[in-house]
PDB file of C-alpha atoms in Angstrom:
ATOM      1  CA  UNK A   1       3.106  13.195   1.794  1.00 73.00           C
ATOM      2  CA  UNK A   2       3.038  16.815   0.494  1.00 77.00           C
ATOM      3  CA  UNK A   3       7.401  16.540   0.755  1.00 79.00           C
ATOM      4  CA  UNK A   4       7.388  13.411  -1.283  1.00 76.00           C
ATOM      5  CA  UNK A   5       8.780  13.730  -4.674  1.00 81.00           C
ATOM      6  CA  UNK A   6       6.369  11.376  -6.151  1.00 79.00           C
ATOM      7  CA  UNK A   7       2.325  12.998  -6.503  1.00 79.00           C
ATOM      8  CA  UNK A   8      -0.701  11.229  -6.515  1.00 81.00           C
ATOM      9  CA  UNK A   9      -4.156  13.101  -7.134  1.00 85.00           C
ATOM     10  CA  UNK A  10      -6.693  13.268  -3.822  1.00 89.00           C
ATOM     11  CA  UNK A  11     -10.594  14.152  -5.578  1.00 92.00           C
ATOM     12  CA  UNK A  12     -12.499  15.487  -2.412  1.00 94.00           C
ATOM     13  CA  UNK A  13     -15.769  15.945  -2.035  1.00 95.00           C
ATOM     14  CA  UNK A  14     -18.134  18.004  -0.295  1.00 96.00           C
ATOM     15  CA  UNK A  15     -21.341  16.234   0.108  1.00 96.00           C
ATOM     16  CA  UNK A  16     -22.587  12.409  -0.291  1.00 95.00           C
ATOM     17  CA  UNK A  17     -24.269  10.780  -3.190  1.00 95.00           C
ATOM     18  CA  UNK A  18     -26.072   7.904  -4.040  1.00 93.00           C
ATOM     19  CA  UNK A  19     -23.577   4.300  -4.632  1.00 89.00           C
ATOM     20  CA  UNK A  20     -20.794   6.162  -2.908  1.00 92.00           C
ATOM     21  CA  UNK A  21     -18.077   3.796  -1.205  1.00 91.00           C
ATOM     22  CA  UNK A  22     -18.134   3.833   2.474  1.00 90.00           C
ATOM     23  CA  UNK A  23     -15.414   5.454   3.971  1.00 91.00           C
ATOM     24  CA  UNK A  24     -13.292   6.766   0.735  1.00 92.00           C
ATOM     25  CA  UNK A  25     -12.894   5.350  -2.537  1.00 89.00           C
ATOM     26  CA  UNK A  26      -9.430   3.680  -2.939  1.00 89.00           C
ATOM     27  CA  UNK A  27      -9.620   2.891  -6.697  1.00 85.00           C
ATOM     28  CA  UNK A  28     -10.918   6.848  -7.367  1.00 86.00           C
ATOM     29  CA  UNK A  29      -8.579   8.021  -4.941  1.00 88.00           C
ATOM     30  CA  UNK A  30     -12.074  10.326  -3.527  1.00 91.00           C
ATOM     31  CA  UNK A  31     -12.431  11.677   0.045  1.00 94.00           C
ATOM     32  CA  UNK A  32     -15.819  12.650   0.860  1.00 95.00           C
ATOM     33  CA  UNK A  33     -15.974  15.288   3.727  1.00 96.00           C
ATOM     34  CA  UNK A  34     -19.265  14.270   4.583  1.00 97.00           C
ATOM     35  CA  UNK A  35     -18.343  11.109   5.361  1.00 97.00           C
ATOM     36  CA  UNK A  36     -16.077  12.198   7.505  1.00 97.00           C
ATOM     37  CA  UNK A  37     -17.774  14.205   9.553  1.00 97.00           C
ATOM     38  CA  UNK A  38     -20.106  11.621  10.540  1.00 97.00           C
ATOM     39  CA  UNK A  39     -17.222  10.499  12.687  1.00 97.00           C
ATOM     40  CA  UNK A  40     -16.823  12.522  16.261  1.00 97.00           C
ATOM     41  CA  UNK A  41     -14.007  15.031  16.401  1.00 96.00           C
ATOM     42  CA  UNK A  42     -13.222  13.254  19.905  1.00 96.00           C
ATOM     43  CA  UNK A  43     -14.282   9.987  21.387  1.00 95.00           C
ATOM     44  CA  UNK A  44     -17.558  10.224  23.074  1.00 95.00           C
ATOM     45  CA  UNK A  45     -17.171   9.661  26.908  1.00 93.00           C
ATOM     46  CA  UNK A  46     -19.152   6.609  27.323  1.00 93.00           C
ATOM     47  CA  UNK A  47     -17.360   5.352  24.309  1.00 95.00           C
ATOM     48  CA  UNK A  48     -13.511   5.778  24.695  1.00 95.00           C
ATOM     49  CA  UNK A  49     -12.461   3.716  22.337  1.00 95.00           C
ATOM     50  CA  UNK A  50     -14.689   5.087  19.709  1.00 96.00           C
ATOM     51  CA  UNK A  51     -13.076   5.429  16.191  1.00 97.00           C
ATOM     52  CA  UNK A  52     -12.728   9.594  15.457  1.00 97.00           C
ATOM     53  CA  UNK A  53     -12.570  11.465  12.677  1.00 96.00           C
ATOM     54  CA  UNK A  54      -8.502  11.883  12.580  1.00 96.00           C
ATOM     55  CA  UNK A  55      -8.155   8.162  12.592  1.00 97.00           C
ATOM     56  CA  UNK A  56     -10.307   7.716   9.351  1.00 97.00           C
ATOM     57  CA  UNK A  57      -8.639  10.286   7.976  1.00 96.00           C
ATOM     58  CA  UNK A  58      -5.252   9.494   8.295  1.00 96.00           C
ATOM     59  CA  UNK A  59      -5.640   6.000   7.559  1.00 96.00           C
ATOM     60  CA  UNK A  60      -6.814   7.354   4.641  1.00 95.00           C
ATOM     61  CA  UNK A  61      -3.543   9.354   3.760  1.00 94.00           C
ATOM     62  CA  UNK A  62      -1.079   6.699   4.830  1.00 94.00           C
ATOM     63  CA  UNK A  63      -3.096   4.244   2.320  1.00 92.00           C
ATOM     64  CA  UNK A  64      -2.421   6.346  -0.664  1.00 90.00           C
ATOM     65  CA  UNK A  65       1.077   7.481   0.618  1.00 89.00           C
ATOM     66  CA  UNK A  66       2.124   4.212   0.443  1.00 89.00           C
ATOM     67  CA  UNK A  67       0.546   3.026  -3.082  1.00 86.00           C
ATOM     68  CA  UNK A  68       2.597   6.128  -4.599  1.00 84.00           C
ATOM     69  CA  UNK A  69       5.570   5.580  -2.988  1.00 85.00           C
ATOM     70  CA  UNK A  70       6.000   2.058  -4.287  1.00 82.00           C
ATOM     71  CA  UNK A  71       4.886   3.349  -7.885  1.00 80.00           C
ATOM     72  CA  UNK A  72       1.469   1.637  -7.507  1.00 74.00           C
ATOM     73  CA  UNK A  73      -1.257   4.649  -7.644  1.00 69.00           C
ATOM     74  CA  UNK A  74      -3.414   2.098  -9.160  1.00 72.00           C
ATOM     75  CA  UNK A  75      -6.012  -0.194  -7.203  1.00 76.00           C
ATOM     76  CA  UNK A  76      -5.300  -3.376  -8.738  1.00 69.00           C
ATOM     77  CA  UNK A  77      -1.944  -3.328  -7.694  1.00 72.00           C
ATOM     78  CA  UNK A  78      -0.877  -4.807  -3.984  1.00 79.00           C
ATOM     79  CA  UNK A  79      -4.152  -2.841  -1.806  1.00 84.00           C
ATOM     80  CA  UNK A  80      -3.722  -5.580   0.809  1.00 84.00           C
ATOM     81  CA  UNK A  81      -0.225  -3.709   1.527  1.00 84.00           C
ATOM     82  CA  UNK A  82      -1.655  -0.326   1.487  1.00 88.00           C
ATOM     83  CA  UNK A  83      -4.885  -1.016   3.186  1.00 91.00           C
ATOM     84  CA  UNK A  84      -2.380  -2.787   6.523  1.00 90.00           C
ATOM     85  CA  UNK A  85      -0.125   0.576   6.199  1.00 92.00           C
ATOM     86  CA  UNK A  86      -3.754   2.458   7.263  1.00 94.00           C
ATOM     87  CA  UNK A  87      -4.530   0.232   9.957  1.00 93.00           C
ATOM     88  CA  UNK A  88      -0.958   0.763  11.696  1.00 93.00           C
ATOM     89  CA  UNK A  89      -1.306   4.326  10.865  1.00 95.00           C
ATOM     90  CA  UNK A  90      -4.766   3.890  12.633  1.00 96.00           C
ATOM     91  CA  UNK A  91      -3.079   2.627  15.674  1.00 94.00           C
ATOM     92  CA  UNK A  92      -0.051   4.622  16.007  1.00 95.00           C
ATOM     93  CA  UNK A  93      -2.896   7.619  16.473  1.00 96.00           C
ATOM     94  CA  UNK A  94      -4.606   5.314  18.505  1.00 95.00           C
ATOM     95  CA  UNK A  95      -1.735   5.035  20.998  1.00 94.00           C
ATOM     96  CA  UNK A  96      -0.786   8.350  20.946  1.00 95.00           C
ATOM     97  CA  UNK A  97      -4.522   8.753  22.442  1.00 93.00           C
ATOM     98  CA  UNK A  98      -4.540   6.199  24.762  1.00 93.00           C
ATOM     99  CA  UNK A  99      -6.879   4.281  23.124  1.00 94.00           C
ATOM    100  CA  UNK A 100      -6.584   0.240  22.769  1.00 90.00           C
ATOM    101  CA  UNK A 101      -4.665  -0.966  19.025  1.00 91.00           C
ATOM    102  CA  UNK A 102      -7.092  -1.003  15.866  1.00 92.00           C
ATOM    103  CA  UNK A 103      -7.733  -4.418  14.886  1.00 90.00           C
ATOM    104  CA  UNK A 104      -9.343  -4.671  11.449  1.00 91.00           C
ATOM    105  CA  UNK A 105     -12.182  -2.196   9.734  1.00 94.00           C
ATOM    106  CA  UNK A 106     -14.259  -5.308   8.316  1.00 93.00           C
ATOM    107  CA  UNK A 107     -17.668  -5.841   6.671  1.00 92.00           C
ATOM    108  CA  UNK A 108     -19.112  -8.857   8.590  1.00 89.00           C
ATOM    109  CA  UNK A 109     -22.527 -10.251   7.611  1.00 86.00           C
ATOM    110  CA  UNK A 110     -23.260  -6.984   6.051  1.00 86.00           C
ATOM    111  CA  UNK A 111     -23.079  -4.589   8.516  1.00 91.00           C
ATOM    112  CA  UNK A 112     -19.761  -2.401   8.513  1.00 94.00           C
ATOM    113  CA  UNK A 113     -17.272  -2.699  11.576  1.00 95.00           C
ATOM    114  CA  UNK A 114     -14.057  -0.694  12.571  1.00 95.00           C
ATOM    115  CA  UNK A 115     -13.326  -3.491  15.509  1.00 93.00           C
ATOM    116  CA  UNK A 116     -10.908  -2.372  18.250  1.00 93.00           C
ATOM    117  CA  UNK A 117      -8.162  -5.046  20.209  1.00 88.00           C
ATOM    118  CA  UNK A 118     -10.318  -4.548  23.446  1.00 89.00           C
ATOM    119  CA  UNK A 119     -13.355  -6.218  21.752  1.00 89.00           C
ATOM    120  CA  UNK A 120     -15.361  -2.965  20.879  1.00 93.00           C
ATOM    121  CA  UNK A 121     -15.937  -1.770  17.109  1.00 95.00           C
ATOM    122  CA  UNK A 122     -17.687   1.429  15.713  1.00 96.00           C
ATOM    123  CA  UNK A 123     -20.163   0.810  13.391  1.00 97.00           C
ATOM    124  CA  UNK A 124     -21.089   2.587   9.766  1.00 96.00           C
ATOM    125  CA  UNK A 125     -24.316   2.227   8.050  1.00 95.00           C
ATOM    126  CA  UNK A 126     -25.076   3.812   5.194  1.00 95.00           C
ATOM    127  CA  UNK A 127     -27.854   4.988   3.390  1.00 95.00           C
ATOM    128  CA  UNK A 128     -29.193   3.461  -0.353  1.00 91.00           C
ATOM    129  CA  UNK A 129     -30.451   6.115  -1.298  1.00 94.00           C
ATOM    130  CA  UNK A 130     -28.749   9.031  -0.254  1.00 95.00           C
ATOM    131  CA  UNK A 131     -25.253   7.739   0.021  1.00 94.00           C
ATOM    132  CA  UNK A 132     -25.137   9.037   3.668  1.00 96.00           C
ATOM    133  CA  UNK A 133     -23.680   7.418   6.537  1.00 96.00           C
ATOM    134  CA  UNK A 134     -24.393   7.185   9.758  1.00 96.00           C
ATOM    135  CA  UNK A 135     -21.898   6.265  13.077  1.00 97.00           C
ATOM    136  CA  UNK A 136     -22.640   4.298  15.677  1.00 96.00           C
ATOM    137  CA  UNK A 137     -20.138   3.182  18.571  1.00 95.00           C
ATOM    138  CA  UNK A 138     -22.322  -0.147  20.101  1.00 92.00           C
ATOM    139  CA  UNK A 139     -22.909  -0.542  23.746  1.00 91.00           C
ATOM    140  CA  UNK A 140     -21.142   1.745  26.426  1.00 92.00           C
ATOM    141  CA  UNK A 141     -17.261   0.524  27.024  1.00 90.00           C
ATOM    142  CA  UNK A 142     -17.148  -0.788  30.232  1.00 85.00           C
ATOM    143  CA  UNK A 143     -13.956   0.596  32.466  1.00 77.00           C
ATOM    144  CA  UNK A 144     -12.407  -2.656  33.465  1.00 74.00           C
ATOM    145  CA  UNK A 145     -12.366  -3.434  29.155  1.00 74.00           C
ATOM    146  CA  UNK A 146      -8.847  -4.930  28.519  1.00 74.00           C
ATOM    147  CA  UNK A 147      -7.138  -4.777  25.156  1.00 73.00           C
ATOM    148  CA  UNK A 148      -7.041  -8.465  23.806  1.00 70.00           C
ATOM    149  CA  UNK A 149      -4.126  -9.857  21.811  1.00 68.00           C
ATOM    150  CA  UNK A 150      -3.997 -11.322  18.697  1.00 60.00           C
ATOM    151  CA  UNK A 151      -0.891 -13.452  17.164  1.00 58.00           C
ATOM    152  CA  UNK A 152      -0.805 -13.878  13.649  1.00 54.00           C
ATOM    153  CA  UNK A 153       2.375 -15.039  11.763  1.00 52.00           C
ATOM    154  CA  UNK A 154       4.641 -12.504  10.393  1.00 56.00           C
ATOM    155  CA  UNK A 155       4.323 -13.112   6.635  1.00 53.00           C
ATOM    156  CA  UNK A 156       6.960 -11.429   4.339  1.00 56.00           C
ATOM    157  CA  UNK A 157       5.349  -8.295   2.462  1.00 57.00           C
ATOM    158  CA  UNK A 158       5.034  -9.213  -0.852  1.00 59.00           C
ATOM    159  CA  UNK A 159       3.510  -8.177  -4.054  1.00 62.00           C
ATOM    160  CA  UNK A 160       0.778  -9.483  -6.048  1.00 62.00           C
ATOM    161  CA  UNK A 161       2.963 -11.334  -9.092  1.00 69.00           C
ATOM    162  CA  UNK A 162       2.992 -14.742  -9.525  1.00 74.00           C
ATOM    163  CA  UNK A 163       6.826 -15.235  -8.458  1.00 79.00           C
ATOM    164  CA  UNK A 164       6.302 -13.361  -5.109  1.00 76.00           C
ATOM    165  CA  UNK A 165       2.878 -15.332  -4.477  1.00 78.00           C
ATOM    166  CA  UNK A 166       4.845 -18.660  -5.327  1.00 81.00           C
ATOM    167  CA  UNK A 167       7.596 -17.816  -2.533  1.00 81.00           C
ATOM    168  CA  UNK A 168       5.580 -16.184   0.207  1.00 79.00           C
ATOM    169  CA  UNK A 169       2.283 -17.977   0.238  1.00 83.00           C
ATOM    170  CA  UNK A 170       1.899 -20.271   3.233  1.00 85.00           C
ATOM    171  CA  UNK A 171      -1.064 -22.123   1.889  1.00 88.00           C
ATOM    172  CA  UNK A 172      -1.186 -23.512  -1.901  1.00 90.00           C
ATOM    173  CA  UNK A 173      -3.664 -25.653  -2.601  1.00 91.00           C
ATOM    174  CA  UNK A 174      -5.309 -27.107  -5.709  1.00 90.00           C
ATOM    175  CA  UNK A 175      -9.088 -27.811  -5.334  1.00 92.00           C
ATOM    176  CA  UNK A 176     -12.595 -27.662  -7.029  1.00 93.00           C
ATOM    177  CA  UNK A 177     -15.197 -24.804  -6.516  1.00 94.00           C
ATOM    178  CA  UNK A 178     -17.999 -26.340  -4.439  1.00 95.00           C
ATOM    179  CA  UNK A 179     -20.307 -23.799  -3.766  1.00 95.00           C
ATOM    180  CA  UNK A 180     -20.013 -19.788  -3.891  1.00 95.00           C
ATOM    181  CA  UNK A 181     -21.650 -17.718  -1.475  1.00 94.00           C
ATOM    182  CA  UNK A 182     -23.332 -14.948  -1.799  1.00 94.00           C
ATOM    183  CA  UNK A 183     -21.229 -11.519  -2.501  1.00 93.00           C
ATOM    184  CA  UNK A 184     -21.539  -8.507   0.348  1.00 92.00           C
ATOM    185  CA  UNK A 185     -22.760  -5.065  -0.644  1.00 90.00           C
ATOM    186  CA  UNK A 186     -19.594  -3.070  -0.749  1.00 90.00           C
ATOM    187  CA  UNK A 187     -15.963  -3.323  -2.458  1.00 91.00           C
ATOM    188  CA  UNK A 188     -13.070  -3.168  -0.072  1.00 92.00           C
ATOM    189  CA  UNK A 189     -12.133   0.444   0.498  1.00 91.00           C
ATOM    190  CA  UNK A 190     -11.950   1.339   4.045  1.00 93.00           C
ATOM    191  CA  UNK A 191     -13.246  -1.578   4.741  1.00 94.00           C
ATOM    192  CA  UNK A 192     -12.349  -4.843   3.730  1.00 92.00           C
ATOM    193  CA  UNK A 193     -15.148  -7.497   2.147  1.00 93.00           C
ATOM    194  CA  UNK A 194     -14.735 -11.105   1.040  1.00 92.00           C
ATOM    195  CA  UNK A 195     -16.753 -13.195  -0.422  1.00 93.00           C
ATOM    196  CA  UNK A 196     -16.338 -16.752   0.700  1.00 93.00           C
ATOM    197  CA  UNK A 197     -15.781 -19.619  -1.378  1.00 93.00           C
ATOM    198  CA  UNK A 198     -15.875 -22.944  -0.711  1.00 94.00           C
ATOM    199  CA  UNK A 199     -13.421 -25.818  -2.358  1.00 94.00           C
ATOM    200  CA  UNK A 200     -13.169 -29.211  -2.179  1.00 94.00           C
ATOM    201  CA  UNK A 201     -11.192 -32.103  -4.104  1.00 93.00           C
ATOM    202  CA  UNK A 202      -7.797 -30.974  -2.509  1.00 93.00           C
ATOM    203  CA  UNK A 203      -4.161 -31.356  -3.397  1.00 93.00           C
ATOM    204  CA  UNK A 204      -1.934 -28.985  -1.710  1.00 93.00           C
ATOM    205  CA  UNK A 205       1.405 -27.619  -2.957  1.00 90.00           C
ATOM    206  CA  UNK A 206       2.711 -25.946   0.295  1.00 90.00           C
ATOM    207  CA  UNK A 207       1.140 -26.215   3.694  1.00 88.00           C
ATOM    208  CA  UNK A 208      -2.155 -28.309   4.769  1.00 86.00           C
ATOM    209  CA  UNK A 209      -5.425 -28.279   6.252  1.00 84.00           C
ATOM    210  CA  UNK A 210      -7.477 -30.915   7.970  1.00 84.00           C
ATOM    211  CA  UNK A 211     -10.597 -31.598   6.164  1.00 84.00           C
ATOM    212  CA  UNK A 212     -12.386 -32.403   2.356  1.00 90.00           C
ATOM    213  CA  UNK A 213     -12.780 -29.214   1.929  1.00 90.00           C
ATOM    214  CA  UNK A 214     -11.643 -25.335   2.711  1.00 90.00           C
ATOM    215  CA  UNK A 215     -13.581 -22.113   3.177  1.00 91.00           C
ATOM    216  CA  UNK A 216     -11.407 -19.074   1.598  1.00 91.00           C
ATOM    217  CA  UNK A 217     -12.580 -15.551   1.995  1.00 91.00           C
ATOM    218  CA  UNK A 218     -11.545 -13.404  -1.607  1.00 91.00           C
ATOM    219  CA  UNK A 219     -10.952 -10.134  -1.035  1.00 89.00           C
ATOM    220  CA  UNK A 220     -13.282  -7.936  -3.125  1.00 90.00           C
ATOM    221  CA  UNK A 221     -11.146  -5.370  -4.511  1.00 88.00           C
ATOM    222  CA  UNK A 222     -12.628  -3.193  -8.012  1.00 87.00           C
ATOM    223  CA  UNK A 223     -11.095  -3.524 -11.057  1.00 84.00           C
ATOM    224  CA  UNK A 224      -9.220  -6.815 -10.130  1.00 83.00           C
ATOM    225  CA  UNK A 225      -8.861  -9.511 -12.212  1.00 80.00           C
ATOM    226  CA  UNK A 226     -11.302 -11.490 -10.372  1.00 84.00           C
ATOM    227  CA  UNK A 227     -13.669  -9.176  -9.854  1.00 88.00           C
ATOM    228  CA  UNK A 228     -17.234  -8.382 -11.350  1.00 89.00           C
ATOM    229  CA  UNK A 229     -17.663  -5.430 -13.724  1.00 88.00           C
ATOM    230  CA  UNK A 230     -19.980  -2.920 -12.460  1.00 85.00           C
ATOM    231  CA  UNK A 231     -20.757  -4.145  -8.718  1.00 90.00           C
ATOM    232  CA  UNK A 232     -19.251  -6.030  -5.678  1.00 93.00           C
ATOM    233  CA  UNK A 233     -18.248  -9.651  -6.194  1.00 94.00           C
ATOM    234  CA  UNK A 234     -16.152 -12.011  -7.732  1.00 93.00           C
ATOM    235  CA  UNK A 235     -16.515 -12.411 -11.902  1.00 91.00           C
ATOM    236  CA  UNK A 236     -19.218 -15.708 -12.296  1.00 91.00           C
ATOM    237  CA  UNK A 237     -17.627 -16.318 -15.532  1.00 89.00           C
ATOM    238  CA  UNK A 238     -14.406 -16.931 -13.735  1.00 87.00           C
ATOM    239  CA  UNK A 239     -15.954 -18.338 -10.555  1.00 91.00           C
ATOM    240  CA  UNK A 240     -17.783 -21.159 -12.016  1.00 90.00           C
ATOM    241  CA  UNK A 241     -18.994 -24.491  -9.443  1.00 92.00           C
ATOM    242  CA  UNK A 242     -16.505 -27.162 -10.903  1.00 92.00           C
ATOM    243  CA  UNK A 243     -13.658 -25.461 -12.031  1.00 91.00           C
ATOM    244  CA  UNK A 244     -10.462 -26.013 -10.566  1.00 90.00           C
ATOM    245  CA  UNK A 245      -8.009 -23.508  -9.863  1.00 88.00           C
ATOM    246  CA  UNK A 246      -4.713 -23.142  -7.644  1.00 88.00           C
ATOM    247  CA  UNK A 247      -5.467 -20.780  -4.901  1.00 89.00           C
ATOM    248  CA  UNK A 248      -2.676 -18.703  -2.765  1.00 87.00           C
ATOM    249  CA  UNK A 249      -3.665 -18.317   0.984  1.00 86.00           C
ATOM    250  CA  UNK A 250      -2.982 -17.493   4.474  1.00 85.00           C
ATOM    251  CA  UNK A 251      -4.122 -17.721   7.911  1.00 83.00           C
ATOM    252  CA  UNK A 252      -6.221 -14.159   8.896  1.00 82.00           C
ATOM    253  CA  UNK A 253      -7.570 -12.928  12.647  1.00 80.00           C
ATOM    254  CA  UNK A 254     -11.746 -14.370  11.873  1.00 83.00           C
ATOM    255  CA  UNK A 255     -13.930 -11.096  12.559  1.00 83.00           C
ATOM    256  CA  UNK A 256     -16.890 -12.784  13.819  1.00 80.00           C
ATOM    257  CA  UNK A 257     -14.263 -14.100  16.710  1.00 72.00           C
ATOM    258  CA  UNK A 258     -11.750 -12.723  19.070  1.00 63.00           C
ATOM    259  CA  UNK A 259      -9.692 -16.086  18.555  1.00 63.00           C
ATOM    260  CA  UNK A 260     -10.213 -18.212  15.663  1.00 72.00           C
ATOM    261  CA  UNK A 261      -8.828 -18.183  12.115  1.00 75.00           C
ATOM    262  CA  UNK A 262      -9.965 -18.441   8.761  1.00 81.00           C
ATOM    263  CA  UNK A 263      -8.095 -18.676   5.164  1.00 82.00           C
ATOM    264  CA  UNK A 264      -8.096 -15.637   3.006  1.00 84.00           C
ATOM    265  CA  UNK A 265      -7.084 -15.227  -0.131  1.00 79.00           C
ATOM    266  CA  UNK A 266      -3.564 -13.493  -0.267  1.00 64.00           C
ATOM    267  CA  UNK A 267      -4.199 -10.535  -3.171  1.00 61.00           C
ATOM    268  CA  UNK A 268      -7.343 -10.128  -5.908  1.00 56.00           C
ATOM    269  CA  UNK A 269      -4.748  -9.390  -8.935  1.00 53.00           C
ATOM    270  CA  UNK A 270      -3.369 -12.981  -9.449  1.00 44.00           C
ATOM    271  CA  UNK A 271      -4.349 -14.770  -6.350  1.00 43.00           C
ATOM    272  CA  UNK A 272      -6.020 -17.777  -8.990  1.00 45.00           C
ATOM    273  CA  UNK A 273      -4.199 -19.810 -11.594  1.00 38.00           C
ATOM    274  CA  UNK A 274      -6.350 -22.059 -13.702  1.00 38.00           C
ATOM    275  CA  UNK A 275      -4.898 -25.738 -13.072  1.00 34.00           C
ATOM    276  CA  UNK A 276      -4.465 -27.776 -15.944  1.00 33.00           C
ATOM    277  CA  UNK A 277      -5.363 -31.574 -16.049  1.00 33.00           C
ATOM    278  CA  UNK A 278      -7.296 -33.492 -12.618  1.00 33.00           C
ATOM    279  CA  UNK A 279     -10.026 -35.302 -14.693  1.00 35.00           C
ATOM    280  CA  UNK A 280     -11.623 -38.629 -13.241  1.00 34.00           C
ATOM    281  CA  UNK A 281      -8.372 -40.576 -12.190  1.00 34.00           C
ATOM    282  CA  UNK A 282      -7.505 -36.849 -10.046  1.00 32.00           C
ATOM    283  CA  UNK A 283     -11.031 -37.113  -8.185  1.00 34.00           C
ATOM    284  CA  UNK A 284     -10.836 -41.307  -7.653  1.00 32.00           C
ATOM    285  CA  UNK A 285      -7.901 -41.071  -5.998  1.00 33.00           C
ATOM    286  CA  UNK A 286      -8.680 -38.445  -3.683  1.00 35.00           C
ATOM    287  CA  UNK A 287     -11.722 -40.292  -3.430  1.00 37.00           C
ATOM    288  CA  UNK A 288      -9.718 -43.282  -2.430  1.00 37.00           C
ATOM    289  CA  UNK A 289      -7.637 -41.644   0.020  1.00 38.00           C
ATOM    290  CA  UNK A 290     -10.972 -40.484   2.126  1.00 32.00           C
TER     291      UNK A 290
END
């Protein structure tokens, strides 16, 4: 990073503060060193495949490396990259440390979770009002604990521009906003949040799903084009029950399962396109196909 010709500005920290992002902030580019510290130096020994200090760290580093060396310091632009280029960075050190692969760091039913291939996860709370956080590495590992695998299809790295969504997107669908649920506490930083939404009335372009409807988790990334001004969640003037939109997607590991799937959305920049047109005649004869 330091021999790159390109720069990119790190803010650090000393101490935590009230409405501080949990681990870093990747739209402020911030490191806080207290947050950091509430990680262990090493892994504990009833808790091998705890989550350390280095590893938040450096996925830290390789996320921003990689937004300035494709000319995108900004956090509107392609995160979903940057944030994967932490997570391998994550398990590289991982490896190196004989530790199991790093499978996702998540929020999941509001409670923050860096969740290991060998079915354990480290867990960050933090505090309202002082910003603090606290670690906490869930039941002792057992010895016999064997790293699980996970398949998911090798998608093509793309950007977040309409062309590259168009020719990379396994899923395109057009449906109708059915019902909204409610948005998590934190923007996606270190951890990635979603807020689901739930759409019905379907035509798809590429790709199908069983069903009248389809669940797709948004990533919550600030200063999107989807996203609310001023806290975590998707904009309500935008995301209104009704309106139909054309929505890019893909199949994602589900983190409240070792094994099972869910749609995501592919990027928060342009991942929605207002659809034109799909007035009464659209919704009889969808209503006529069952």
């Amino acid at each position: 990073m330091i021999k790159d010709p390109k720069t990119i500005t790190i803010k650090v920290r000393d101490k935590a503060r009230k409405d501080d992002p949990t681990v870093d902030g990747f739209c402020d580019r911030l490191i806080i060193v207290e947050h950091l510290e509430a990680f262990p130096e090493n892994p504990p020994d009833d808790h091998p495949s705890a989550t350390t200090r280095c590893e938040a760290l450096i996925h830290i580093l390789a996320e921003y490396l990689a937004a300035v060396q494709d000319g995108h310091p900004h956090c509107d632009e392609n995160f979903m990259a940057y944030h994967k280029k932490g997570v391998e960075a994550q398990t590289a050190l991982r490896k190196a440390r004989k530790q199991c692969a790093a499978k996702q760091n998540v929020e999941v039913k509001g409670r923050l979770e860096m969740q290991h291939c060998n079915g354990t996860a480290t867990f960050v709370k933090q505090d309202p009002d002082t910003g603090k956080i606290t670690v906490d590495h869930g039941p002792k590992e057992k010895k016999d604990q064997k790293e699980l695998k996970f398949e998911i299809p090798r998608l093509p790295l793309r950007d977040d521009s309409m062309k590259s969504l168009l020719e990379t997107s396994p899923l395109i669908f057009s449906g109708e906003i059915e019902e909204i649920e409610e948005p998590p506490a934190h923007w996606s930083n270190f951890f990635l949040a979603y807020q689901r939404v739930r759409y019905g009335m379907l035509e798809f372009v590429r790709g199908g799903v069983p069903g009248i409807y389809l669940d797709v988790h948004h990533l919550l990334v600030e200063n999107t084009a989807s996203a609310l001004i001023g806290r975590p969640g998707l904009d309500p003037r935008q995301f209104v029950q009704g309106k139909r939109f054309v929505v890019f997607a893909e199949h994602a590991i589900d983190p409240m399962a070792t094994s099972s799937y869910r749609l995501v959305s592919n990027y928060p920049r342009q991942v929605l396109s207002l659809h034109v047109g799909g007035g009464p005649e659209f919704a009889a004869r969808r209503a006529g196909e069952g």
